[in-house]
XYZ file of C-alpha atoms in Angstrom:
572
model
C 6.640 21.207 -1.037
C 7.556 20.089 2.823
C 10.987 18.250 1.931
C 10.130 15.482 4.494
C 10.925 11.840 3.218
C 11.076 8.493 4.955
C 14.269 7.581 6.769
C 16.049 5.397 4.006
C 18.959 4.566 2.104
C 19.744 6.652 -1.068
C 18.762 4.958 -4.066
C 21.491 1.938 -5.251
C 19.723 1.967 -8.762
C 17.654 3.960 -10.958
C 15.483 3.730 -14.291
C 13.887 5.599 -16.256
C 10.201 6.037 -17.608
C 8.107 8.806 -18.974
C 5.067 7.328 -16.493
C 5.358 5.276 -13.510
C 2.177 3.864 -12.018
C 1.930 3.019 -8.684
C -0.238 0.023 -7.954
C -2.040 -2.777 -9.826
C -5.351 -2.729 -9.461
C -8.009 -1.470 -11.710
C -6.973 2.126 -11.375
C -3.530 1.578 -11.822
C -3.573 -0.959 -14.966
C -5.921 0.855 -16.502
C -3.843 4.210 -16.465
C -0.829 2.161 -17.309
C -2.381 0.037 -20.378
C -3.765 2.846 -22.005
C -0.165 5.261 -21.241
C 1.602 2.634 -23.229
C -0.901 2.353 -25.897
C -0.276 5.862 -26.576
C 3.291 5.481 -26.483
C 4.580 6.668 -23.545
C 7.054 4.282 -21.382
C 5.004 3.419 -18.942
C 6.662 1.695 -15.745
C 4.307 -0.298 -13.228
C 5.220 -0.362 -9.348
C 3.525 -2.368 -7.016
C 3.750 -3.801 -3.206
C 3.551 -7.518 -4.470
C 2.214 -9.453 -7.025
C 0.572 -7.823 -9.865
C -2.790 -9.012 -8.715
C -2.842 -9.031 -4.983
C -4.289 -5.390 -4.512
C -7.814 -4.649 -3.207
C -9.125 -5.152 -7.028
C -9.362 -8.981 -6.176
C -11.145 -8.858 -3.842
C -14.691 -7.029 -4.790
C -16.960 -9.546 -5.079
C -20.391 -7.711 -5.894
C -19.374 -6.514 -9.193
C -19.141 -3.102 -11.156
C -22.150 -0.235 -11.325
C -22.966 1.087 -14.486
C -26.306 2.147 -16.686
C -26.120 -1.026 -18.893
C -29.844 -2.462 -17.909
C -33.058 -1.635 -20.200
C -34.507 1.420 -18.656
C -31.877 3.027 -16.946
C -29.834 5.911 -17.346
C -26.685 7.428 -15.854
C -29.202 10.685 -14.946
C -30.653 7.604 -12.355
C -27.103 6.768 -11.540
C -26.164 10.200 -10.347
C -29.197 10.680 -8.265
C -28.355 7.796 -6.104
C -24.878 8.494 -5.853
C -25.577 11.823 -4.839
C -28.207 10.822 -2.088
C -25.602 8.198 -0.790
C -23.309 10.633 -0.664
C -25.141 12.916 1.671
C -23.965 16.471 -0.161
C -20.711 16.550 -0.208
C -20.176 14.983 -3.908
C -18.822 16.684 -6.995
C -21.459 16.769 -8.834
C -19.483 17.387 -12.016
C -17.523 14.162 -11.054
C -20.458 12.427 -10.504
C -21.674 12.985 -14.073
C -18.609 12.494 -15.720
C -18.709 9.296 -13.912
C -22.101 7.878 -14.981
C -21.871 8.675 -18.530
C -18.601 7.817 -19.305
C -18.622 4.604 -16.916
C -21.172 2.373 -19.216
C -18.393 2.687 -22.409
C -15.667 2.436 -20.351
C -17.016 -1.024 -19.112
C -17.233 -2.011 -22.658
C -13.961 -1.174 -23.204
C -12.914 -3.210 -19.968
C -14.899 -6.119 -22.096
C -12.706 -5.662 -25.027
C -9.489 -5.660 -23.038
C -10.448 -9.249 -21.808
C -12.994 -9.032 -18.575
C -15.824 -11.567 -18.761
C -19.176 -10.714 -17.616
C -21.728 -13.367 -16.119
C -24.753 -13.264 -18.791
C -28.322 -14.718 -19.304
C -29.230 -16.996 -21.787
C -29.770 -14.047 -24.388
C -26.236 -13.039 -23.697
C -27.034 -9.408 -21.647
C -24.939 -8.703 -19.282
C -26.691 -9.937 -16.121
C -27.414 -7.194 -13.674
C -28.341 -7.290 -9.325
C -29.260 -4.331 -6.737
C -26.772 -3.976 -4.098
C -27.125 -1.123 -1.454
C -28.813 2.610 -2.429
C -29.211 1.523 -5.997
C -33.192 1.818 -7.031
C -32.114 -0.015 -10.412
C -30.345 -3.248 -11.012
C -26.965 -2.312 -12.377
C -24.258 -4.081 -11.110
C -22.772 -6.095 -13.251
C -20.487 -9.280 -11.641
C -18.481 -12.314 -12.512
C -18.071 -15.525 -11.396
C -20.519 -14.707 -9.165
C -18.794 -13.061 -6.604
C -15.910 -12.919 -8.105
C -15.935 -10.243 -10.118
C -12.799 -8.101 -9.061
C -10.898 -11.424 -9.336
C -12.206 -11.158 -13.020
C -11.055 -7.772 -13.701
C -7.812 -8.348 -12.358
C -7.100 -11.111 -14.384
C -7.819 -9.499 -17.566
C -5.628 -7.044 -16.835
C -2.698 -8.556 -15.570
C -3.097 -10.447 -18.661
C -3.106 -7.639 -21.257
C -0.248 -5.757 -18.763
C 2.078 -8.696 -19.663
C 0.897 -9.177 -23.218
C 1.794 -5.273 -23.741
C 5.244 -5.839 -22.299
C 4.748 -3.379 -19.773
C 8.203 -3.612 -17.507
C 6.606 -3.566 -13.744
C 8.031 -3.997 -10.705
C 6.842 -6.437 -8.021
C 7.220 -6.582 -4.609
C 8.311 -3.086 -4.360
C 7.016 -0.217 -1.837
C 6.732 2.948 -2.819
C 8.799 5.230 -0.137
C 8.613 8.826 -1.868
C 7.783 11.479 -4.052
C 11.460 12.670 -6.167
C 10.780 16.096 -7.279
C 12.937 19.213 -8.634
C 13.889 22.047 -7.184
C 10.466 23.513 -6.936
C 8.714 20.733 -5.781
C 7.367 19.223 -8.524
C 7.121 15.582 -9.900
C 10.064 13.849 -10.996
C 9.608 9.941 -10.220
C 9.672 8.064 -6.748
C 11.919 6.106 -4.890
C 11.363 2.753 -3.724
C 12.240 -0.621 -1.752
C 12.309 -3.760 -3.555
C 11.729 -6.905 -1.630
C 12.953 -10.475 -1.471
C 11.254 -11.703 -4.334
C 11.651 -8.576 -6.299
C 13.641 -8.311 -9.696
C 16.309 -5.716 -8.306
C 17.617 -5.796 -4.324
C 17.012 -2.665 -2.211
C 15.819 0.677 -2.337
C 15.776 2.166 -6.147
C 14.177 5.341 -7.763
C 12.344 5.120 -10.943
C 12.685 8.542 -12.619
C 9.459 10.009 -14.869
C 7.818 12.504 -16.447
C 4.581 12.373 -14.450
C 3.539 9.523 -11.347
C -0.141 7.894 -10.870
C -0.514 7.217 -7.588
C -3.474 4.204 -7.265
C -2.417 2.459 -4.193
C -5.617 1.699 -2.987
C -6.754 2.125 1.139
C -5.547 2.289 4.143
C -7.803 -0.102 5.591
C -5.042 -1.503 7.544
C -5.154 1.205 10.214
C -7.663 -0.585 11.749
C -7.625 -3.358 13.265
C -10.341 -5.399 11.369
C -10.432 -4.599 7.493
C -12.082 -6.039 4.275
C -8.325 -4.458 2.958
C -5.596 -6.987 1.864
C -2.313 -6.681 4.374
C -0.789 -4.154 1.694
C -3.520 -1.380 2.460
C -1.445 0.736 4.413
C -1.724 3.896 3.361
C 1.327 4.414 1.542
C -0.203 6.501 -1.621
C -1.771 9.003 0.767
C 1.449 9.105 3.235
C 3.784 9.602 0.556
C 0.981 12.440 -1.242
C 1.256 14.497 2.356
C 5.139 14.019 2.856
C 5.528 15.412 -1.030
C 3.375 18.894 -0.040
C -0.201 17.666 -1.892
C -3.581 18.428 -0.083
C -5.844 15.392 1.073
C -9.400 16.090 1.614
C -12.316 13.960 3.505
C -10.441 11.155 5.119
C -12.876 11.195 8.029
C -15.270 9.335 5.521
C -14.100 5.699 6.356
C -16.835 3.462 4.909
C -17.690 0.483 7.221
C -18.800 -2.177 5.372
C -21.836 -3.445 7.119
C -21.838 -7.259 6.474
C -18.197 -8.681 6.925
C -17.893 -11.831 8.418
C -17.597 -11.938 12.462
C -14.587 -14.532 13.441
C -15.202 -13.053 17.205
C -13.887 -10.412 19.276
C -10.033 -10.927 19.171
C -9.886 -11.589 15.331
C -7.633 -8.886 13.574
C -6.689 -8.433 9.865
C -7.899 -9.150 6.828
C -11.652 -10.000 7.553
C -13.479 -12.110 4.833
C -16.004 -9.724 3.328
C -19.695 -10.793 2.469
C -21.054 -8.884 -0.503
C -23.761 -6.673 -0.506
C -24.650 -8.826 -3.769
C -26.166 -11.066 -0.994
C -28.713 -8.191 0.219
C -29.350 -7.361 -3.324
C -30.784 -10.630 -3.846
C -32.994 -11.425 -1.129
C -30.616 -11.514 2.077
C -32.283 -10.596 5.448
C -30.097 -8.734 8.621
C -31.859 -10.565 11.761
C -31.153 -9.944 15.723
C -30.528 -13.381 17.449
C -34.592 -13.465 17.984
C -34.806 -13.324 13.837
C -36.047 -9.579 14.211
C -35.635 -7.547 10.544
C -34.352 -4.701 12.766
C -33.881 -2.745 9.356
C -37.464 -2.700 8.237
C -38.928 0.517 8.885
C -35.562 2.322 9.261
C -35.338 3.078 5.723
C -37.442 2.750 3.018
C -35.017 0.530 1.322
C -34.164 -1.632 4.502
C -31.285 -3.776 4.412
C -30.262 -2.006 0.680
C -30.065 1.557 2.070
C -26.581 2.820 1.768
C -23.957 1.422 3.652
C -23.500 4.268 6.537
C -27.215 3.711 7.316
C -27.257 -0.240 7.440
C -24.268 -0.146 9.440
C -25.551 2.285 11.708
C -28.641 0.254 12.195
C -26.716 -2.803 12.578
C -24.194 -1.162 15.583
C -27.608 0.399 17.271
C -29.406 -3.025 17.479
C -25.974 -4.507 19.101
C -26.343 -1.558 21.302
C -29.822 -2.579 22.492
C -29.428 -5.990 22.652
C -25.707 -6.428 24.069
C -24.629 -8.324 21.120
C -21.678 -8.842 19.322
C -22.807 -9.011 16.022
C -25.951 -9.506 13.842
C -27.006 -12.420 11.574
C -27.581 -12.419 7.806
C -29.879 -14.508 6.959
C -29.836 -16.384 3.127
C -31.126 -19.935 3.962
C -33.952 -19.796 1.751
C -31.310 -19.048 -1.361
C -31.385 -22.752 -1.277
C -27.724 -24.515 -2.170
C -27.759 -24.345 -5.814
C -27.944 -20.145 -5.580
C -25.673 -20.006 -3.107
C -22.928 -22.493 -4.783
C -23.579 -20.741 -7.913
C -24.475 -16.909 -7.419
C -21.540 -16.655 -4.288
C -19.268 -19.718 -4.679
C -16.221 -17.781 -3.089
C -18.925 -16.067 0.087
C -19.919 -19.739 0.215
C -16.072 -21.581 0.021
C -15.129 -18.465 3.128
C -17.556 -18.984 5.347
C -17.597 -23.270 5.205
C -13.783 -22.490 5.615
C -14.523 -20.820 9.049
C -17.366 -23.315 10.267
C -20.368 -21.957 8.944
C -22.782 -22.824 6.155
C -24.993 -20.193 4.621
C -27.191 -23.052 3.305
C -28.428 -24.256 6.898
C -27.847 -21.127 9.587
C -28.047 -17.149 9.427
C -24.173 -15.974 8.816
C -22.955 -13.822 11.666
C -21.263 -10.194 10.981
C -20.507 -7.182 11.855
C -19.345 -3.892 10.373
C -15.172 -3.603 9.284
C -13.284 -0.884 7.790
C -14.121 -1.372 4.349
C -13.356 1.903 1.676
C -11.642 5.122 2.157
C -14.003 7.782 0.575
C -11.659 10.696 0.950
C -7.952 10.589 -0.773
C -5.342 12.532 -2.532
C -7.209 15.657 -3.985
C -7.645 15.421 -7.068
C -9.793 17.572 -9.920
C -11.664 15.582 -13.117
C -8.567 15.319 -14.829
C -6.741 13.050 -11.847
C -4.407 16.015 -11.523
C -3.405 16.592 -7.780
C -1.980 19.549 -6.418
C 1.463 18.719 -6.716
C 2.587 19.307 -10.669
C 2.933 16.215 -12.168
C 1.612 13.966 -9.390
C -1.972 11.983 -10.386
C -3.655 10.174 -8.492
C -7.023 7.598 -9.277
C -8.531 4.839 -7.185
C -9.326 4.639 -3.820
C -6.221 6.544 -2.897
C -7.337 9.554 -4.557
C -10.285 11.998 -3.750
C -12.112 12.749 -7.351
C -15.299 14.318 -5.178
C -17.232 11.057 -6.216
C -18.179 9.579 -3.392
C -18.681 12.411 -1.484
C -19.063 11.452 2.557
C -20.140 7.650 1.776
C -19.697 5.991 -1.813
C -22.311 4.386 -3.152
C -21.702 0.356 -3.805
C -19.869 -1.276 -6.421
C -19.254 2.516 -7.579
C -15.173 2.298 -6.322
C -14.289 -0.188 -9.765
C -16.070 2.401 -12.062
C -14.471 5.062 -10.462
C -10.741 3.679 -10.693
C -11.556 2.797 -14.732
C -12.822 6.419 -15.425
C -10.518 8.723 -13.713
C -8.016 6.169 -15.019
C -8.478 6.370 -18.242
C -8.730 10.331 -17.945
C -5.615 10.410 -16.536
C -3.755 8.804 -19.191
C -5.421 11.233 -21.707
C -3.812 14.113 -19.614
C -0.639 12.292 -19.386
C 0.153 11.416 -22.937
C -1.474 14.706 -24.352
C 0.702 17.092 -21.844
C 3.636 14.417 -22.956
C 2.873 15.109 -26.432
C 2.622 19.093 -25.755
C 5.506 19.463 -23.782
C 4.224 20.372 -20.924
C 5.773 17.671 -18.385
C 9.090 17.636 -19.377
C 12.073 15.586 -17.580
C 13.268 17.162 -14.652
C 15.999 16.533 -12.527
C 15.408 15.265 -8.849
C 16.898 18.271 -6.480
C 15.997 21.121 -4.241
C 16.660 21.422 -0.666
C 17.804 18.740 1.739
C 15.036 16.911 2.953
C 13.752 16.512 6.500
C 13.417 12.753 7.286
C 10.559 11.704 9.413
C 10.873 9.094 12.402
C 10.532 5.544 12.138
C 8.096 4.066 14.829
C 9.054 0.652 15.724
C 7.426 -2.438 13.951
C 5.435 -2.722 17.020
C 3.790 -0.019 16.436
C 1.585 -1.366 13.929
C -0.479 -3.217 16.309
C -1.162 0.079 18.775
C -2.043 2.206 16.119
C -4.708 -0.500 15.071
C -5.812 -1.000 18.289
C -5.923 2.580 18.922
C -7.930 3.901 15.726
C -10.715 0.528 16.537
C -12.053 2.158 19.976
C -11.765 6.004 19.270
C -12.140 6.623 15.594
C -13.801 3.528 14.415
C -18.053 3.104 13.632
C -19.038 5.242 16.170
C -17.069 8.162 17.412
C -17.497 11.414 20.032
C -15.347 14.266 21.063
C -13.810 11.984 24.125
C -13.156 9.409 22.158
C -11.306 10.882 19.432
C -9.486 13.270 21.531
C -8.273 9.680 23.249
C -7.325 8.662 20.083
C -5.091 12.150 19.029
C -3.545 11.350 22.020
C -2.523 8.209 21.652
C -1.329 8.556 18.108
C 0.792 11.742 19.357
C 2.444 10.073 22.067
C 3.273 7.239 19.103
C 4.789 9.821 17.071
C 6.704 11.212 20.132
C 8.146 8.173 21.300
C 9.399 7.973 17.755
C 10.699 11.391 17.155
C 12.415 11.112 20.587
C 14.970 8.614 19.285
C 17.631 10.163 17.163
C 18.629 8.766 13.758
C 21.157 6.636 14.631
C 20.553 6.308 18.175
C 20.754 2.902 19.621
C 17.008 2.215 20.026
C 16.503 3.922 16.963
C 13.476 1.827 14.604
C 15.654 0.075 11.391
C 14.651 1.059 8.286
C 13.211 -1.609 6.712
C 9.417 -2.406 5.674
C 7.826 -2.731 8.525
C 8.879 0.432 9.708
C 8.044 2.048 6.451
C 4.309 0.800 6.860
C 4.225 1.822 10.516
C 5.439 5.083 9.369
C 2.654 5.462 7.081
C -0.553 4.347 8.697
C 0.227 6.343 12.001
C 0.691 9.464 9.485
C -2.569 8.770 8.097
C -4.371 7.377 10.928
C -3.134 11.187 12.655
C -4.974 13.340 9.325
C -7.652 11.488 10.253
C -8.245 11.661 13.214
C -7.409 15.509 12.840
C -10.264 15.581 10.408
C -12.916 13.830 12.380
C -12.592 15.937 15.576
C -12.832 19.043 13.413
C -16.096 17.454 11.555
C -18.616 18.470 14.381
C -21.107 16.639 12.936
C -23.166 13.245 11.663
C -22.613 12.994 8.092
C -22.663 9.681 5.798
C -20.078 7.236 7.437
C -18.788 9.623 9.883
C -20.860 9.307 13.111
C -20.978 11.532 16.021
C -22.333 10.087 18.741
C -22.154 13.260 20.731
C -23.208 15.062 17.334
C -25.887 13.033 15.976
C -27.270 15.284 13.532
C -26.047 16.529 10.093
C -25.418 20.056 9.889
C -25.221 21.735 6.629
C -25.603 25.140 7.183
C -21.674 24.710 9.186
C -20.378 21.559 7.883
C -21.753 20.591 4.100
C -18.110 21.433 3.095
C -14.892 19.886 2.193
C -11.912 19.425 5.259
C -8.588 19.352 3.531
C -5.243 18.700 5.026
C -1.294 19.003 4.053
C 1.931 18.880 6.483
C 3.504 22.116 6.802
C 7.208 21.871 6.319
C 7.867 21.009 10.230
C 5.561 17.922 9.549
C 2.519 19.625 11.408
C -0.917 18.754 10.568
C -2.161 21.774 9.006
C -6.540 21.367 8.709
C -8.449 23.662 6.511
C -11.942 24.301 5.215
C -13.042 24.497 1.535
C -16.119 27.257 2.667
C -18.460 25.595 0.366
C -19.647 22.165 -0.501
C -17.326 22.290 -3.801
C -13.861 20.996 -4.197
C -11.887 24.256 -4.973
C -9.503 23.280 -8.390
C -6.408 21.201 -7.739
C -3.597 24.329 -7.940
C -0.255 23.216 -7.920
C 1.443 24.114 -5.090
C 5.502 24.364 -5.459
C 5.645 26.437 -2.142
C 3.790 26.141 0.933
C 0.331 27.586 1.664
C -2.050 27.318 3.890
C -4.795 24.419 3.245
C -8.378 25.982 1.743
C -9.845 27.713 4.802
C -8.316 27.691 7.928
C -10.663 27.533 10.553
């Protein structure tokens, strides 16, 4: 336990639930539907509505072994090759065999597949996949789908949740472990202010933290908060250098920041070409899948031949999809990029690679457990050992509805057994950390685009720890109180949390001395696995220093709970 917490006003209200969930995406839901049909009081947290998480927006669709002729022992060989050996490969398998039922089970709960005219599921290729198995809705709307379904069953159930909340920190007892979290409602919210909800055991599924850079496939609310608030409460993080870049997001020109709109790998899947501005396929002969080989390796490909030819971007080209494909196979792709002046129909679609999926997280092991007591975590904020150092597509919705649905196994059988009892929120007097200004935001951004973005190097990165430290300086040099002292407020709660996480990692990519999966060295182009096919894991020491370790091997040690501080795996 570090006893560091955000700057903020004690709690003005408090409930109380054997679970609370934090977020509302796949992950989240899942965990919290199948909590309360177990019969645990399960509470639901989440930064705004109910459905405005990343879970809306995945437009290819869900991978599982559902087609004729496939099998999860397929599944787990390309997941394992995308994730250039550093996956779990017990995760992985738990993943592939358990994912096709658990789909079914998403079917039951409401979700609506597209299907053929024999009523099979319908099934596309996206990136690294040899087998069609992705199974989408609407199109391209398939996370839109999922969400719905859910959100629907959450409020049939009569699950209480609260909206337009953030999550500010971990409440645990005296020896640091779970006991509920505290948080700010907003505005719109059903109660004013900063409140705690009090439980038996937490699920962090918060999603990414896409929004430390400064263009993102990640909805506003990415900001890291599951992952800052993990590290402030004492838990390890592991991998965070892996920062998936998705290589086809749509390219709105050089000073356009935020939210980017994403176009689906779906689109490569089914017949898509990357072109140069001279309609070169600059990805045949790269890879013996060309524009569908894993996403680190088509971005790659994509930054070198913008390298080479000066350009800002490449072109995907669909015009021979023809208008009825496009306005029925990717309506909302379609709707996005007509919105912004472009139709796929008639001209090649310009893009570029954007932050896109976090592949490191939260540590967890294969029952979600972290190594806090009593803290989960499931999602894209957590680190199951699935993706390894690049996840393999359309693999991020399987993984939040497995490791979900695990986790609320644990949860109501330990609940059952005793074995997370209530505990009173206590211990020592906690450290607060300093507020950065709102401002900050925007620097942080800008700062983690040029040195710890696609491509990277020792100068660039060390630019970039440098930055970020002077950030946190210029912070910590204010006292609480003091007159230029940040507010607390949400702004400065998000600033506070994507320049702790932007800081782990950038710690962990200047200790990775290597190329591996989405991490790219330029000054170390090659993968080394005799010194680096291992796990990096980080934790704050109680000072709020950045403590970097080394797991040895290439397997995730177990998830020990940690009530006292130790040092993190390895040091090196």
């Amino acid at each position: 336990m570090t006893g560091i917490r955000l700057t903020a006003p004690d709690p003005g209200w408090a409930i109380d639930a054997d679970v609370v969930v934090v977020g509302s995406g796949v992950a989240g839901l899942t965990a919290a539907l199948r909590c309360s049909a177990a019969g645990a009081r399960t509470v639901v947290v989440t930064k705004a509505r109910l459905d405005d998480g990343s879970t809306r927006w995945a437009q290819g669709g869900i991978a599982a072994a559902l087609g004729e002729g496939d099998t999860p022992e397929q599944h787990l060989d390309d997941t394992l090759v995308a994730g250039a050996g550093l996956c779990d490969e017990d995760a992985v398998r738990l993943l592939v065999t358990e994912g096709p039922a658990a789909v079914r089970r998403l079917i039951a709960t409401g979700a609506t597949f597209d299907t053929g005219a024999d009523g099979e599921i319908l099934l596309t290729r996206e990136g690294g996949h040899h087998r069609r198995r992705i199974a989408h809705a609407g199109g391209d709307a398939t996370g839109a789908e999922i969400s719905r379904a859910l959100v629907k069953a959450v409020h049939e159930t009569g699950i209480e949740t609260i909206e337009d909340a953030l999550v500010l920190d971990l409440l645990t007892d005296g020896a640091g472990r779970a006991a509920g979290v505290t948080l700010h409602v907003m505005g719109q919210g059903q109660r004013d202010g900063v409140g705690a909800v009090h439980a038996r055991a937490v699920v962090l599924a918060t999603g990414g933290m896409g929004q430390v850079f400064s263009s993102t496939t990640n909805p506003a609310v990415s900001t890291g908060d599951g992952v800052a608030l993990a590290l402030r409460a004492g838990a390890e993080v592991s991998d965070l250098e892996f920062v998936q870049f998705h290589p086809t997001v749509l390219w709105l020109g050089p000073d356009a920041e935020g939210q980017q709109p994403l176009v689906s790998e779906a689109v490569r899947g089914e017949g898509a070409h990357l072109v140069d501005a001279d309609g070169v396929r600059f990805m045949v002969g790269q890879h013996e899948l060309a524009e569908l080989a894993p996403r680190d390796i088509v971005a790659k490909g994509i930054m070198r031949r913008m390298r080479e030819t000066g350009a800002e971007h490449m072109y995907l080209d669909a015009r021979h999809f023809g208008r009825r494909m496009w306005e029925e196979r990717f309506p909302t792709i379609l709707a996005a990029c007509r919105a912004h002046g472009i139709d796929p129909v008639t001209e090649p679609v310009p893009v570029a690679p954007a932050a896109h999926y976090a592949s490191g997280g939260v540590r967890t092991d294969l029952h979600g457990r972290t190594t806090v007591e009593g803290l989960y975590a499931c999602g894209e904020v957590a680190c199951t050992g699935v993706h390894g150092a690049n996840r393999l597509a359309s693999n991020s919705l399987l993984e939040g509805l497995v490791f979900a649905e695990r986790i609320a196994d644990d949860v109501t059988a330990r609940l059952v057994g005793g074995d997370l009892p209530a505990r009173p929120a206590g211990g020592p007097a906690p450290h607060t950390c300093p507020l950065p200004a709102p401002d900050t935001r925007h620097e942080i951004q800008r700062t983690m685009t040029a040195g710890a973005g696609v491509l990277r190097s020792a100068r660039s990165l060390e630019r970039a720890a440098a930055g970020l430290d002077a950030l946190h300086e210029r912070a910590a040099r204010e006292p609480e109180g003091g007159a230029r002292a940040a507010e607390p407020c949400v702004e400065t709660w998000e600033a506070a949390n994507l320049l702790l996480v932007a800081r782990a990692l950038v710690a962990a990519a200047r200790r990775r001395e290597e190329t591996r999966g989405c991490h790219w060295r330029e000054d170390r182009p090659d993968r080394d696995d005799a010194a680096w096919r291992r796990h990096l894991l980080l934790r704050l020491d109680g000072d709020g220093t950045l403590v970097v370790g080394s797991t040895g091997t290439h397997a995730l040690p177990p998830a020990t709970h940690r009530t006292t501080p130790g040092s993190a795996g390895t040091p090196q």
